Amino acid sequence: NAGVTQTPKFRVLKTGQSMTLLCAQDMNHEYMYWYRQDPGMGLRLIHYSVGEGTTAKGEVPDGYNVSRLKKQNFLLGLESAAPSQTSVYFCASSYSRTGTGELFFGEGSRLTVL
Amino acid sequence: AQKVTQAQTEISVVEKEDVTLDCVYETRDTTYYLFWYKQPPSGELVFLIRRNSFDEQNEISGRYSWNFQKSTSSFNFTITASQVVDSAVYFCALSEADTGGFKTIFGAGTRLFVKA
């Protein structure tokens, strides 16, 4: 039982390049989230999804896009990376159908934009 | 809008001291959920506790205890007889209804150093 798996774990990009972070969960959870973690700012919600085919904006959605084509996968895309997007990205999922349960996190993906 | 404030950025204690981590939240909803998570130096995020807005009972789990007070919008976390293994960043979080569903927002975290 892998839980929540994020790929890649590390990536270095040049400004303007694009990339996609993949989050996969094998727990049949409805809710999935993408957060970014920056020093002194905690975890900030980028986008989230309440189920397959649905997405919603979080606190800091600009510069990111997401898709939830399959229930088990939640993709985070950066179309044109900027240095301000250098961060550690965490994906999470929740078993609760109402989104009120605790979150299960992946190990994080460290992204550096030069 | 929802907001979670953890005013203590860093706390340093000596082993066996008690320590309280503060969390103050803002919400206009009557139904919401509060959480604490721990992030040890290894980086993973570990769930500690969940509380709903209708349950103000305090909870104790071993050396950990939580004090939920709706009157002051606070959900504080106390570690009794701290140990070096408690050194971590602790996050308070709030989940409430949003247009897209329930979303969970985190505070900035409190870094706890426990010295031997």
Coordinates of N, CA and C in Angstrom, one line a residue, chain A residues 31 33 35 37 40-45 48-50 55-59 90 95-96 98-107, chain B residues 2 9 31 33 35 37 39 42-47 49-50 89 91 95 97-109:
Chain A
Y31 N -11.1 13.4 -2.1 CA -10.4 14.7 -2.1 C -8.9 14.6 -2.3
Y33 N -5.4 17.4 -2.9 CA -4.9 18.8 -2.7 C -3.5 18.9 -3.2
Y35 N -0.3 21.6 -2.2 CA 0.1 22.7 -1.4 C 1.6 23.0 -1.8
Q37 N 5.1 24.6 0.2 CA 5.7 25.0 1.5 C 6.9 25.8 1.3
G40 N 8.8 30.0 6.6 CA 8.0 31.0 7.3 C 6.6 31.2 6.8
M41 N 6.2 30.4 5.8 CA 4.8 30.7 5.3 C 3.9 29.4 5.4
G42 N 4.5 28.4 6.0 CA 3.7 27.2 6.2 C 3.3 26.6 4.9
L43 N 2.2 25.9 4.9 CA 1.7 25.2 3.7 C 0.5 26.1 3.1
R44 N 0.7 26.4 1.9 CA -0.4 27.2 1.2 C -1.1 26.4 0.1
L45 N -2.4 26.4 0.1 CA -3.2 25.6 -0.8 C -3.2 26.2 -2.2
Y48 N -7.4 22.3 -5.3 CA -7.8 21.1 -4.7 C -8.9 20.5 -5.6
S49 N -9.3 19.3 -5.3 CA -10.3 18.6 -6.1 C -11.1 17.7 -5.2
V50 N -12.5 17.8 -5.4 CA -13.4 17.1 -4.5 C -13.8 15.8 -5.1
T55 N -12.1 20.5 -10.1 CA -11.0 21.1 -9.4 C -11.5 22.5 -8.9
A56 N -10.8 23.0 -7.9 CA -11.1 24.3 -7.4 C -9.9 25.0 -7.0
K57 N -9.9 26.4 -6.9 CA -8.8 27.2 -6.6 C -8.6 27.3 -5.1
G58 N -7.3 27.3 -4.7 CA -7.0 27.5 -3.3 C -6.6 28.9 -3.0
E59 N -5.6 29.1 -2.1 CA -5.1 30.4 -1.7 C -4.2 31.0 -2.8
F90 N 3.7 19.7 -1.9 CA 3.1 18.5 -1.2 C 1.7 18.2 -1.8
Y95 N -9.8 10.9 2.9 CA -10.8 9.8 2.8 C -12.2 10.4 2.9
S96 N -12.4 11.5 3.5 CA -13.7 12.0 3.8 C -14.4 12.4 2.6
T98 N -16.8 14.5 2.5 CA -17.1 15.9 2.7 C -15.8 16.7 2.8
G99 N -14.7 16.1 2.7 CA -13.4 16.9 2.8 C -13.1 17.3 4.2
T100 N -13.6 16.7 5.2 CA -13.4 17.1 6.6 C -12.5 16.1 7.4
G101 N -12.0 15.1 6.7 CA -11.1 14.2 7.4 C -9.6 14.7 7.3
E102 N -8.8 14.0 8.0 CA -7.4 14.3 8.0 C -6.8 14.1 6.6
L103 N -5.7 14.8 6.4 CA -5.0 14.6 5.1 C -3.8 13.6 5.2
F104 N -3.7 12.9 4.1 CA -2.6 12.0 4.0 C -1.6 12.6 2.9
F105 N -0.4 12.8 3.3 CA 0.5 13.6 2.5 C 1.5 12.7 1.7
G106 N 1.9 13.1 0.6 CA 3.1 12.5 -0.1 C 4.3 13.1 0.5
E107 N 5.5 12.6 0.0 CA 6.8 12.9 0.6 C 7.3 14.3 0.2
Chain B
Q2 N -11.0 32.5 5.6 CA -10.5 31.7 6.8 C -9.0 32.0 7.0
T9 N 6.8 31.7 16.1 CA 7.6 31.2 14.9 C 8.5 30.0 15.4
T31 N -19.8 25.4 11.2 CA -19.3 24.0 11.1 C -17.9 24.1 10.4
Y33 N -13.6 22.3 11.0 CA -12.8 21.3 11.6 C -11.4 21.8 11.8
F35 N -7.3 20.9 13.0 CA -6.3 19.8 13.0 C -4.9 20.3 13.5
Y37 N -0.8 19.0 12.8 CA 0.1 18.1 12.1 C 1.5 18.4 12.6
Q39 N 5.6 18.0 11.5 CA 6.6 17.8 10.4 C 8.0 17.6 11.0
S42 N 12.8 15.0 9.1 CA 12.8 14.2 7.9 C 11.8 14.7 6.8
G43 N 10.9 15.6 7.2 CA 10.1 16.3 6.2 C 8.7 15.8 5.9
E44 N 8.3 14.6 6.4 CA 7.0 14.1 6.1 C 6.0 14.8 7.1
L45 N 4.7 14.8 6.7 CA 3.7 15.5 7.5 C 2.8 14.4 8.1
V46 N 2.7 14.5 9.4 CA 2.0 13.5 10.2 C 0.8 14.1 10.9
F47 N -0.3 13.5 10.7 CA -1.5 13.9 11.4 C -1.5 13.6 12.9
I49 N -4.2 15.3 15.3 CA -5.5 15.3 15.9 C -6.5 16.1 15.0
R50 N -7.8 15.7 15.1 CA -8.9 16.4 14.4 C -10.0 16.7 15.4
V89 N 8.4 20.9 13.3 CA 7.5 22.0 13.0 C 6.1 21.5 13.1
F91 N 2.0 22.3 12.7 CA 1.1 23.1 12.0 C -0.3 22.9 12.5
S95 N -10.4 23.5 8.4 CA -11.1 23.0 7.2 C -12.5 23.6 7.3
A97 N -16.2 24.9 4.7 CA -16.8 24.9 3.4 C -16.4 26.0 2.5
D98 N -16.1 25.7 1.3 CA -15.8 26.6 0.3 C -16.7 26.4 -0.9
T99 N -16.6 27.3 -1.9 CA -17.5 27.1 -3.1 C -17.2 25.7 -3.8
G100 N -15.9 25.3 -3.7 CA -15.6 24.0 -4.4 C -15.7 22.8 -3.5
G101 N -16.0 23.0 -2.2 CA -16.0 21.9 -1.3 C -15.4 22.3 0.0
F102 N -15.0 21.4 0.8 CA -14.3 21.8 2.0 C -12.8 21.9 1.7
K103 N -12.2 23.0 2.1 CA -10.7 23.1 1.9 C -10.0 23.3 3.2
T104 N -8.8 22.9 3.2 CA -8.0 22.9 4.5 C -6.9 23.9 4.3
I105 N -6.9 24.8 5.3 CA -5.9 25.9 5.3 C -5.0 25.7 6.5
F106 N -3.7 26.0 6.3 CA -2.7 25.8 7.4 C -2.2 27.1 7.9
G107 N -1.8 27.1 9.1 CA -1.0 28.2 9.7 C 0.4 28.1 9.2
A108 N 1.2 29.1 9.6 CA 2.6 29.2 9.2 C 3.5 28.2 9.9
G109 N 3.0 27.6 11.0 CA 3.8 26.6 11.7 C 4.6 27.2 12.8

